[in-house]
Coordinates of C-alpha atoms and ligand atoms in Angstrom, one line a residue:
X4 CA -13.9 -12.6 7.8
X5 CA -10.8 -15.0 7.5
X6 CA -8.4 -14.9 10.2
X7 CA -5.1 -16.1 9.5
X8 CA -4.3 -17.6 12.6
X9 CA -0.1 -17.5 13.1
X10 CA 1.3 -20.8 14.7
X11 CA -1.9 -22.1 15.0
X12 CA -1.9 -23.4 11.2
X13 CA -5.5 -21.9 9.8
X14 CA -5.8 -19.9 6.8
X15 CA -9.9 -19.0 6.4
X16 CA -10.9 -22.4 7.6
X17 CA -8.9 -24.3 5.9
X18 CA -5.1 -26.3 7.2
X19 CA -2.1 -24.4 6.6
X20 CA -0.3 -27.1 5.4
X21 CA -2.8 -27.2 2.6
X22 CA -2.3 -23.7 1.7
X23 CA 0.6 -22.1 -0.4
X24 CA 0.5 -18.3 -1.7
X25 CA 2.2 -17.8 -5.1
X26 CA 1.9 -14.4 -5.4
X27 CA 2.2 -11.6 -3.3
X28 CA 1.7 -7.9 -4.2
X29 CA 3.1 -5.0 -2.8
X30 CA 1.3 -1.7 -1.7
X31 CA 4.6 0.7 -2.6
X32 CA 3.7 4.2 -0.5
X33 CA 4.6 3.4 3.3
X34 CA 5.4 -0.4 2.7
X35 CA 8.3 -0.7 0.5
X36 CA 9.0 3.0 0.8
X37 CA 8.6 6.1 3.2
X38 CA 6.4 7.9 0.7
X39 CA 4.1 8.0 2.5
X40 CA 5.4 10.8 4.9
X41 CA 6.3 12.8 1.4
X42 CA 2.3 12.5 0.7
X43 CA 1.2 13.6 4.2
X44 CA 4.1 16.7 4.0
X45 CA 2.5 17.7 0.3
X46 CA -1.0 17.6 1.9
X47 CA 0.2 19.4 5.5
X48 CA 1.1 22.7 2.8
X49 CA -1.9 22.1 0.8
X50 CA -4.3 22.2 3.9
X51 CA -2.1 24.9 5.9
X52 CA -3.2 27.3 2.7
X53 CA -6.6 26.4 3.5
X54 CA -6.8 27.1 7.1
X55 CA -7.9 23.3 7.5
X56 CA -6.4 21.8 10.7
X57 CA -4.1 18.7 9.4
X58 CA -1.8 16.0 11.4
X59 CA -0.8 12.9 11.1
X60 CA -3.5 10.7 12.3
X61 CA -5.6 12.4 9.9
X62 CA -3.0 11.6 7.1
X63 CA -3.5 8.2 7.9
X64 CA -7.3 8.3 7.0
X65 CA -5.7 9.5 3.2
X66 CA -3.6 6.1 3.2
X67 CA -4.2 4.4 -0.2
X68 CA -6.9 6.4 -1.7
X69 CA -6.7 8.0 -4.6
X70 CA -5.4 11.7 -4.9
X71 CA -9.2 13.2 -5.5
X72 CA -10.6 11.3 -2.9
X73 CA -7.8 12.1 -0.2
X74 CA -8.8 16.4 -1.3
X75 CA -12.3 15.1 -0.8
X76 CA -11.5 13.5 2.8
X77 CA -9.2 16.9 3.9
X78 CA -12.3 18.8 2.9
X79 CA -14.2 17.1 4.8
X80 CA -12.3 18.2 8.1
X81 CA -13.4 22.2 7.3
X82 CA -17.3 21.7 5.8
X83 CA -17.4 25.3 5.9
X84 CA -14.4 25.3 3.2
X85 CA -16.7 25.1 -0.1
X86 CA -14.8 24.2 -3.4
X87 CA -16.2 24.0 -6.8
X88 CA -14.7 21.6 -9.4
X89 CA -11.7 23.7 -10.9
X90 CA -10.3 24.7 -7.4
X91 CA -10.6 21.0 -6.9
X92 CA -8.5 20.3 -9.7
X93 CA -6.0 23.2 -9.2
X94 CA -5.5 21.9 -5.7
X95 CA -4.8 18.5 -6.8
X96 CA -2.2 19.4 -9.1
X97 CA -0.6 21.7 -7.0
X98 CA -0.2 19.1 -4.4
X99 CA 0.9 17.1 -7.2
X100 CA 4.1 19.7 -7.8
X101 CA 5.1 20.3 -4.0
X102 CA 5.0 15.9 -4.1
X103 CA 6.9 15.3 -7.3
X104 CA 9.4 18.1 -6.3
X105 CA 9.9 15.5 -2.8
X106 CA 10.2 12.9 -5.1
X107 CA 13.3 14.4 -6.8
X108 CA 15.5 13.5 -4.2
X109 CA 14.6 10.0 -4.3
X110 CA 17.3 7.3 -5.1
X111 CA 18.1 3.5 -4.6
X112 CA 19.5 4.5 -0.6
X113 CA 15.9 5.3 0.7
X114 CA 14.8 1.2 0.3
X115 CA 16.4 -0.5 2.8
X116 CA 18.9 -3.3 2.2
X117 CA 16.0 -5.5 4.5
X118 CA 13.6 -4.7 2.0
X119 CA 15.4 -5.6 -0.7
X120 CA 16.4 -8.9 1.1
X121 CA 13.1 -9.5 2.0
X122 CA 12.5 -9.3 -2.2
X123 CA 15.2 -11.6 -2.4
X124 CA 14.0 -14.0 -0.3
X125 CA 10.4 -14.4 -2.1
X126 CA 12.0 -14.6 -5.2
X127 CA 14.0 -17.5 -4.6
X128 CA 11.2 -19.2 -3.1
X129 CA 10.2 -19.0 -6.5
X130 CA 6.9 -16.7 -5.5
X131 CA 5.7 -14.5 -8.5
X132 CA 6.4 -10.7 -7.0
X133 CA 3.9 -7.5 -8.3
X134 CA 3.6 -3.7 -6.9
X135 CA -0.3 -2.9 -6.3
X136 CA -0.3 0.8 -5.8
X137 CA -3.1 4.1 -6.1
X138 CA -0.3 6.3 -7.3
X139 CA 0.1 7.9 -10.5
X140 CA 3.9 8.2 -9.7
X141 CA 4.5 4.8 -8.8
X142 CA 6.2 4.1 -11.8
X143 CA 8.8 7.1 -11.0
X144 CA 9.4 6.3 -7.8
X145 CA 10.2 2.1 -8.7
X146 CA 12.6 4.3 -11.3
X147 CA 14.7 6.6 -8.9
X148 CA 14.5 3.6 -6.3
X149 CA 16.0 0.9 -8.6
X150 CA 13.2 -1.5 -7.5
X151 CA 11.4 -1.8 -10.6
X152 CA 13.1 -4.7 -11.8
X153 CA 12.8 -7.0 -8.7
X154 CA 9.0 -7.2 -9.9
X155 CA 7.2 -9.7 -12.5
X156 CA 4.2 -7.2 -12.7
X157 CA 3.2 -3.2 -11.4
X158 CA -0.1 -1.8 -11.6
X159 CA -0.7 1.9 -10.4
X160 CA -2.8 4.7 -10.7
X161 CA -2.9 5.0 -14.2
X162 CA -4.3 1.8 -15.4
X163 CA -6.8 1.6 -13.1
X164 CA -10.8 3.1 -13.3
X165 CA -11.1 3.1 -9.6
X166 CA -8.9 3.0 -6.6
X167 CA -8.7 1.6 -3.6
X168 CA -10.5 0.3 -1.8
X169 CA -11.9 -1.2 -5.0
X170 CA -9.8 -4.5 -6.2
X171 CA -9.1 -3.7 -9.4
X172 CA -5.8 -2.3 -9.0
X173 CA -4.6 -6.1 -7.3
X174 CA -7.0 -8.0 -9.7
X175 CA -5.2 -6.7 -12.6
X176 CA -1.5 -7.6 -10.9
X177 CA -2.8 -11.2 -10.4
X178 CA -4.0 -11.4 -14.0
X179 CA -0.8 -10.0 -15.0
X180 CA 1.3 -12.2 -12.6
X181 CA -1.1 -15.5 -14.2
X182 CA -2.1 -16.1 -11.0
X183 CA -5.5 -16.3 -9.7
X184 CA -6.9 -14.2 -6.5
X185 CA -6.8 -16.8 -4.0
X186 CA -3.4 -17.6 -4.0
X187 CA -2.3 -14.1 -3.4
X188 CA -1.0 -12.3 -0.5
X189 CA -1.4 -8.7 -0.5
X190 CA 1.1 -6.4 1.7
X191 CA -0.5 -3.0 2.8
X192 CA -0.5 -0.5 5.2
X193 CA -3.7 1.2 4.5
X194 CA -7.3 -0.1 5.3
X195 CA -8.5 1.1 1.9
X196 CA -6.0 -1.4 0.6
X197 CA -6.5 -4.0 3.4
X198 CA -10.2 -3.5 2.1
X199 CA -9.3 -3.7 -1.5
X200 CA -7.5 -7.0 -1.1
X201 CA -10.8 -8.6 0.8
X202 CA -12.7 -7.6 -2.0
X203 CA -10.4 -8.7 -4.8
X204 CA -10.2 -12.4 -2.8
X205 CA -6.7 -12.1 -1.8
X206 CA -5.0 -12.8 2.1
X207 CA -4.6 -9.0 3.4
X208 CA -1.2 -8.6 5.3
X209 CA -1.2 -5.5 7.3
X210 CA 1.9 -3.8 8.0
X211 CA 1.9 -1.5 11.2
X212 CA -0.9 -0.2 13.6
X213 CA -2.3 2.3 10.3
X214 CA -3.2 -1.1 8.2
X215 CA -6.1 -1.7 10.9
X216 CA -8.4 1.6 11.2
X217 CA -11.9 2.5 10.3
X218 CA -12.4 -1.5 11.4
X219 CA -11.1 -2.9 9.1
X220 CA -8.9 -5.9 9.8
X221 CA -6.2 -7.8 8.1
X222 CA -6.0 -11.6 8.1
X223 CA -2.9 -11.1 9.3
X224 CA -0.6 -7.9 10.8
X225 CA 2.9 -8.0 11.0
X226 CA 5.2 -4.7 12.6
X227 CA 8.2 -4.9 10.2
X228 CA 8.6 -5.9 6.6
X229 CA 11.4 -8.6 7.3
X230 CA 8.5 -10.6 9.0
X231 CA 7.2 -11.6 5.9
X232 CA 9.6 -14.1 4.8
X233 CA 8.8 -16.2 8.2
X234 CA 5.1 -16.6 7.1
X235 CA 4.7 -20.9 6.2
X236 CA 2.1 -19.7 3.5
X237 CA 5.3 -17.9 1.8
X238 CA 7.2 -21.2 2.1
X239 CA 8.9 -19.7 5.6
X240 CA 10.1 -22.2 8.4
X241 CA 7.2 -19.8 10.8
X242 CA 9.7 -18.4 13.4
X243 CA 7.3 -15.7 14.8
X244 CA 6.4 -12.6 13.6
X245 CA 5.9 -9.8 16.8
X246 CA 2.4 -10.9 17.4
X247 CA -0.3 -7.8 17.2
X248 CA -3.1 -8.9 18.2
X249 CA -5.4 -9.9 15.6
X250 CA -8.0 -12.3 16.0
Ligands
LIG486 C1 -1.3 5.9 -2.5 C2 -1.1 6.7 -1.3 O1 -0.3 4.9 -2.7 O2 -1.4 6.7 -3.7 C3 -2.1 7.9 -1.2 O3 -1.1 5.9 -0.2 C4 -2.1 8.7 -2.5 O4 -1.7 8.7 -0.1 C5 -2.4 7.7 -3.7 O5 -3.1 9.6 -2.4 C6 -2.3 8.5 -5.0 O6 -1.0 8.9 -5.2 P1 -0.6 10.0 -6.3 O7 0.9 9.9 -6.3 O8 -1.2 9.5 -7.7 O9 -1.1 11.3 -5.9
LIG487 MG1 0.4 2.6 1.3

């Protein structure tokens, strides 16, 4: 596996002086907003109806996977809990409904003004900016956020075949960004997507402790967002991200 080394000037073998990201893309759901604890609250009601023991750490095994497969995965904690198709699809949608209504309260003050300067920052380096997310209502939630328009390019759940941890959602935000795979950065809290990115040929930035379960390692993990911008790759000066402890 490639390690991006920080300081030390290695990017998968090869100098860091020699290499220069032009893209990054953006998990949205826990990286550029706190969605993510609106998806594990929908889920919490959806397995309290069901009598199947729920908390966060097993959230974080639904980070980044698709809708059916996170069902599949809280079904998987109660074997004895048996449902056929329809249930499967009623449950889905109702967990849909108690999300969307979370949703509704959603505006431009839940990002950050860091994450927006963060955006900033990227984008007058002159790197090409795309959202890479699993979600159907990614589009909504750029919407009610105001952040659609500080991307070049978003791909969600709806264009995509397969989720993560396939590529295809970030393969089809580098081919709409004109960029090719290996000089992209992807940004992701969620092994599926750290996964995804490995797979689609792409650096994987991990952001916070979730980004490194089931073994699954990023070249690189960062604590906080406004780290990013420090990164030489991204045309940063390298003052230090908080080290984590990847190697
Ligand atoms: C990902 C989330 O971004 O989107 C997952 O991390 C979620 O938790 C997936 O299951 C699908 O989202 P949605 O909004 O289409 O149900
Ligand atoms: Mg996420």
């Amino acid at each position: 596996m490639r390690i991006l080394i920080y300081g030390a000037g290695v990017i998968g073998g090869k100098s860091m002086k020699n290499i220069m990201i032009r893209g990054v893309i953006f998990d949205l759901d826990g990286v550029l907003v706190h969605t993510d604890e609106l998806h594990f609250r929908a889920w919490s009601c959806i397995a309290e109806e069901l009598g199947i023991p729920f908390d966060r750490g097993a959230n974080d095994r639904l980070r980044g996977v698709s809708r059916a497969e996170s069902l599949e995965r809280l079904l998987a904690l109660k074997p004895e809990v048996r449902l056929g198709d329809k249930e499967k699809a009623a449950l889905c949608e109702r967990k849909n409904s108690l999300y969307r209504a979370s949703l509704e309260t959603l505006t431009a003050a839940d990002i950050p003004p860091a994450v927006r300067a963060v955006l900033e920052i990227l984008r007058k380096r002159k790197l090409r900016l795309a959202v890479g997310s699993s979600s159907r209502n990614a589009r909504l939630i750029l919407q009610r956020t105001e952040l659609e328009q500080a991307f070049d390019a978003v791909t969600d759940g709806t264009m995509i075949t397969a989720s993560k941890p396939d590529p295809e959602v970030f393969l089809r935000a580098a081919a709409l960004l004109g960029l090719e795979p290996d000089v992209c950065a992807v940004v992701e809290d969620a092994p599926a997507g750290i996964l995804a990115a490995h797979r689609a040929g792409m650096y994987a930035i991990g952001l916070g402790a979730c980004a490194t379960g089931d073994g699954i390692r990023p070249d690189l993990l960062l604590s906080r967002l406004t780290e990013l911008p420090a990164l030489p790759a991204l045309g940063g000066e390298g003052s230090p991200p908080s080290r984590t402890g990847i190697r």
